[in-house]
Short mmCIF file of C-alpha atoms in Angstrom, two decimals:
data_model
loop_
_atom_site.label_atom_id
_atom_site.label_comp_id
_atom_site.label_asym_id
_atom_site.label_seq_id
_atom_site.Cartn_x
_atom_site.Cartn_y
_atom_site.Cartn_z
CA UNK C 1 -9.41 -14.55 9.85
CA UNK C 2 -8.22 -11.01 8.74
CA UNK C 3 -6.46 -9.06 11.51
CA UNK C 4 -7.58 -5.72 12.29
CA UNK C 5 -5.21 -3.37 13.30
CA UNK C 6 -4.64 0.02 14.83
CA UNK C 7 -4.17 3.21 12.91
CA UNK C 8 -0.25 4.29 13.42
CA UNK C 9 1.87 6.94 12.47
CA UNK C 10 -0.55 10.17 10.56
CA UNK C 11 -3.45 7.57 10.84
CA UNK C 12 -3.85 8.16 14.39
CA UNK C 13 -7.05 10.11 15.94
CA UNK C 14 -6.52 13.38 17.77
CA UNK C 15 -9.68 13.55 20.26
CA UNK C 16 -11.60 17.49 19.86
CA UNK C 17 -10.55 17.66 23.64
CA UNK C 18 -6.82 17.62 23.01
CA UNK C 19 -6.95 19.50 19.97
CA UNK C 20 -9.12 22.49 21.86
CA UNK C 21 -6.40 22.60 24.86
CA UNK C 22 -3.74 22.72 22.57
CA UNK C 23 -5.43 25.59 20.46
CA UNK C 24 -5.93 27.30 23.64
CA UNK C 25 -1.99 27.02 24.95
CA UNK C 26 -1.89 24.33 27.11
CA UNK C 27 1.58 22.55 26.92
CA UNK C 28 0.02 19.07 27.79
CA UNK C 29 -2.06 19.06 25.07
CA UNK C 30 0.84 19.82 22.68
CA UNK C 31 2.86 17.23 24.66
CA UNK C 32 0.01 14.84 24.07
CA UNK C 33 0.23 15.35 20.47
CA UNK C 34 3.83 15.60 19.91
CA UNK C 35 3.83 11.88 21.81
CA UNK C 36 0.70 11.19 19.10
CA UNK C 37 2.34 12.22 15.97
CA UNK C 38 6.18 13.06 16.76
CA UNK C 39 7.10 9.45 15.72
CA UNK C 40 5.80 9.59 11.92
CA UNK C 41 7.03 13.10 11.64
CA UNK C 42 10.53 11.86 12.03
CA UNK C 43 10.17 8.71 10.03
CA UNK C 44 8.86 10.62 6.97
CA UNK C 45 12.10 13.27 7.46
CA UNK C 46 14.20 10.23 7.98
CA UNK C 47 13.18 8.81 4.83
CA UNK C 48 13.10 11.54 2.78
CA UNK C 49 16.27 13.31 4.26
CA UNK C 50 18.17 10.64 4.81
CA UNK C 51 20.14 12.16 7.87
CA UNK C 52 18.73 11.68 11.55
CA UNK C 53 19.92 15.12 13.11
CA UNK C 54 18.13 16.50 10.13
CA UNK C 55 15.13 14.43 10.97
CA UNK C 56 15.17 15.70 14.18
CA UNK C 57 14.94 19.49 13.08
CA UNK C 58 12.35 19.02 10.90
CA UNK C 59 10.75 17.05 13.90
CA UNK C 60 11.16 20.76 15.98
CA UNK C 61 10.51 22.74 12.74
CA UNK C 62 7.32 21.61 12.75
CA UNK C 63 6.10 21.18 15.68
CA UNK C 64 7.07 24.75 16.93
CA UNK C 65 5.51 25.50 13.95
CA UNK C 66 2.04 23.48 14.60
CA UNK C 67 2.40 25.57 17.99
CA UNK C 68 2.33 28.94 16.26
CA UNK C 69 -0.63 27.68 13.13
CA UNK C 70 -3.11 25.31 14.61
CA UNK C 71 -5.70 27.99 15.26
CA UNK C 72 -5.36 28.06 11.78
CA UNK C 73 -6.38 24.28 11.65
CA UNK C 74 -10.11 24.19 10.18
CA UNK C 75 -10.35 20.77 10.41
CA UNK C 76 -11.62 20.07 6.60
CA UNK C 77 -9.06 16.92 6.68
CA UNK C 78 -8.10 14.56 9.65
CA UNK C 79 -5.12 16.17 11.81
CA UNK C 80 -2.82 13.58 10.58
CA UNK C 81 -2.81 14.57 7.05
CA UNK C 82 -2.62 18.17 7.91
CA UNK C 83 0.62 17.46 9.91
CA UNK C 84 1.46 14.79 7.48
CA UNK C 85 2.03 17.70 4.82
CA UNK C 86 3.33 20.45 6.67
CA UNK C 87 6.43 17.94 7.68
CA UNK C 88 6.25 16.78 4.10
CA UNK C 89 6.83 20.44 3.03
CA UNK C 90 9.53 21.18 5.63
CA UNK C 91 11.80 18.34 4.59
CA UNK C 92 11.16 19.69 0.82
CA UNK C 93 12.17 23.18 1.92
CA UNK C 94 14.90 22.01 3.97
CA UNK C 95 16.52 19.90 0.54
CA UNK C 96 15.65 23.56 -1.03
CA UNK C 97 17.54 25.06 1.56
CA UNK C 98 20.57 23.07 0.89
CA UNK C 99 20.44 23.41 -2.76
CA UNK C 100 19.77 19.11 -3.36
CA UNK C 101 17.18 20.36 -5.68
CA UNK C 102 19.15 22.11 -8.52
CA UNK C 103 18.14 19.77 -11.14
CA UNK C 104 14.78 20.62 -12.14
CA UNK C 105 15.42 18.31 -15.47
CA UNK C 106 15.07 15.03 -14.97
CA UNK C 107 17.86 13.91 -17.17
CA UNK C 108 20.45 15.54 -15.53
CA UNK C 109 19.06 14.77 -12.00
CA UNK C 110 20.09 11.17 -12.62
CA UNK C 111 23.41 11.72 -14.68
CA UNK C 112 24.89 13.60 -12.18
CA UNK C 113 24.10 10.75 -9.56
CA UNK C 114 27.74 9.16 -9.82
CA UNK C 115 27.10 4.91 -9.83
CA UNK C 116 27.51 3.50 -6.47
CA UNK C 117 28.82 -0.20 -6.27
CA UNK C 118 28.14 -1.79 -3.11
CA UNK C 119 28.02 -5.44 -1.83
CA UNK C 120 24.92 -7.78 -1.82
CA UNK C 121 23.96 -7.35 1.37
CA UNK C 122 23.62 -3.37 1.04
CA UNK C 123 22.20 -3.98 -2.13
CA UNK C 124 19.54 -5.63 -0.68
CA UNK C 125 18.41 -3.53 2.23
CA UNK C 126 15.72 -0.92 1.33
CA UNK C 127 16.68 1.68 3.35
CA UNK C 128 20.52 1.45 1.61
CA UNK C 129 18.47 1.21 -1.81
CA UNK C 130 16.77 4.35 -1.16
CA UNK C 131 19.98 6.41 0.04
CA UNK C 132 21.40 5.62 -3.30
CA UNK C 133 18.91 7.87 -5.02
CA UNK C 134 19.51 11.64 -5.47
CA UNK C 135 17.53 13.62 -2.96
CA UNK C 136 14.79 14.64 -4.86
CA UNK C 137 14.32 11.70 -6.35
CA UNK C 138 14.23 9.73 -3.16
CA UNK C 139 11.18 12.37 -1.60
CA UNK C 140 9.26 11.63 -4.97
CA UNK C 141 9.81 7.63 -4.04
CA UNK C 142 8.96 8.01 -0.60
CA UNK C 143 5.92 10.86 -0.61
CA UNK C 144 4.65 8.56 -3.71
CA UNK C 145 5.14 4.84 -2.69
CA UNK C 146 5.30 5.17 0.91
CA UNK C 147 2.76 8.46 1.79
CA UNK C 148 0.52 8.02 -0.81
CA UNK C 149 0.80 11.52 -2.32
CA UNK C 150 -0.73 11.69 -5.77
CA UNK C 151 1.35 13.26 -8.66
CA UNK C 152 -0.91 16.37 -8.57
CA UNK C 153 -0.25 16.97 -4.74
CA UNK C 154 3.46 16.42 -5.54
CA UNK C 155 3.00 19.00 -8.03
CA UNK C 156 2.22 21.71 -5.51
CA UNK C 157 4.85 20.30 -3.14
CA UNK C 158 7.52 20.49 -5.86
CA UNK C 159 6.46 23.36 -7.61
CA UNK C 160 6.91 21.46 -10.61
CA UNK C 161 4.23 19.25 -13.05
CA UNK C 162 2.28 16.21 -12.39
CA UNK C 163 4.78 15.05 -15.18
CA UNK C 164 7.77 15.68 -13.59
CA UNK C 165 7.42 13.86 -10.78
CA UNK C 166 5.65 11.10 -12.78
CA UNK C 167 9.22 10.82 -14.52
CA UNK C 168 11.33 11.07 -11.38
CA UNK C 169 9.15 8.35 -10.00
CA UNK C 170 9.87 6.19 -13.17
CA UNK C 171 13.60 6.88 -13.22
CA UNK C 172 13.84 6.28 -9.47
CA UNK C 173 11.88 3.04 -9.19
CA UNK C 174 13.87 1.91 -12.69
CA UNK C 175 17.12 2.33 -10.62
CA UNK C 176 16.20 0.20 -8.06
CA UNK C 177 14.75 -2.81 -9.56
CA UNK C 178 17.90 -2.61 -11.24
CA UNK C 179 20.22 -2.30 -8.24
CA UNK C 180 17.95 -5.41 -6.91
CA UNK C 181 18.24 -7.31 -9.90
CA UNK C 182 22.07 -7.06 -9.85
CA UNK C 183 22.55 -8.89 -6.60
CA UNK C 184 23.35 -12.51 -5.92
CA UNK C 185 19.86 -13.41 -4.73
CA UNK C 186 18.03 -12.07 -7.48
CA UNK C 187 20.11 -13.80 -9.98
CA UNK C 188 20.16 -17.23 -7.74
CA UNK C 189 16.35 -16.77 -7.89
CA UNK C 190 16.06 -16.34 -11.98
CA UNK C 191 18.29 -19.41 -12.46
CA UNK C 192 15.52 -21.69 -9.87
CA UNK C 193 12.73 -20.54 -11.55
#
């Protein structure tokens, strides 16, 4: 029997109700959604950013932000995915902001990533795996793999080609397999099979 679940995170629903206070002002309403969608605004900074105070500003960014634009909200695509890519273009201009973008060429994004040793067990966990990636690189992974972004909407996020971030992606999910294939497990795993 297949289990049905619950939307989560962007997925959710926003009922017209809510949405119509909150265009109007009412601090409920915004409360309402902020308890709604707050939650997978962070995660998605978290993950891309890597750093939960900076998380936690995009988190305000963009919700004082939704505050100031959702009159502006037309409602041609579900609330969650409009939210989903205003955070997704904060935590982009915030690795702007700090100049983690520099590289535009892929080549030297990854050179200039020094080689991190660490021990099995860090090699292991995903969220370790991921902080090992340049900055960029990790956003690609995450809006990609994670979000679902296509290479064309990471295009106009980046600023860059569909090809670009095509060969970040590549690069970035190259250096991981290899990171897992380098610990204990994976090699106690080849030598059962």
């Amino acid at each position: 029997m297949t289990e049905i679940r619950a939307p989560s995170g962007f997925g959710l629903e926003l009922d017209r109700v809510t949405l119509e206070r909150a265009r109007r002002g009412d601090m409920g309403a915004f409360g309402a959604i902020y308890e709604r969608f707050g939650g997978a605004c962070y995660n998605l900074a978290l993950r891309v950013l890597g750093e939960p105070a900076a998380a936690e500003d995009i988190v305000q960014e963009v919700f004082l932000k939704l505050m100031a634009s959702l009159r502006g909200f037309r409602g041609d695509a579900p609330f969650g995915a409009w939210l989903k890519r205003m955070t997704a273009n904060a935590t982009i201009d915030t690795l702007r902001a700090h100049q983690r973008f520099r590289e535009d060429d892929p080549e030297t994004l990854f050179e200039s990533m020094p080689s991190q040793a660490a021990d099995a067990e860090d090699r292991a966990d995903a969220w370790s795996l991921l902080m090992r990636l340049p900055p960029r690189a990790r956003a690609v992974v995450v809006l990609h793999q994670v979000e679902g972004y296509t290479h064309k909407e990471m295009a106009e996020l980046f600023g860059q080609s569909e090809s670009y971030s095509k060969s970040i992606l590549a690069r970035a999910l190259k250096r991981l397999n290899d990171a897992v294939a380098t610990t204990p497990e994976s090699k106690e795993a080849v030598g059962d099979a």
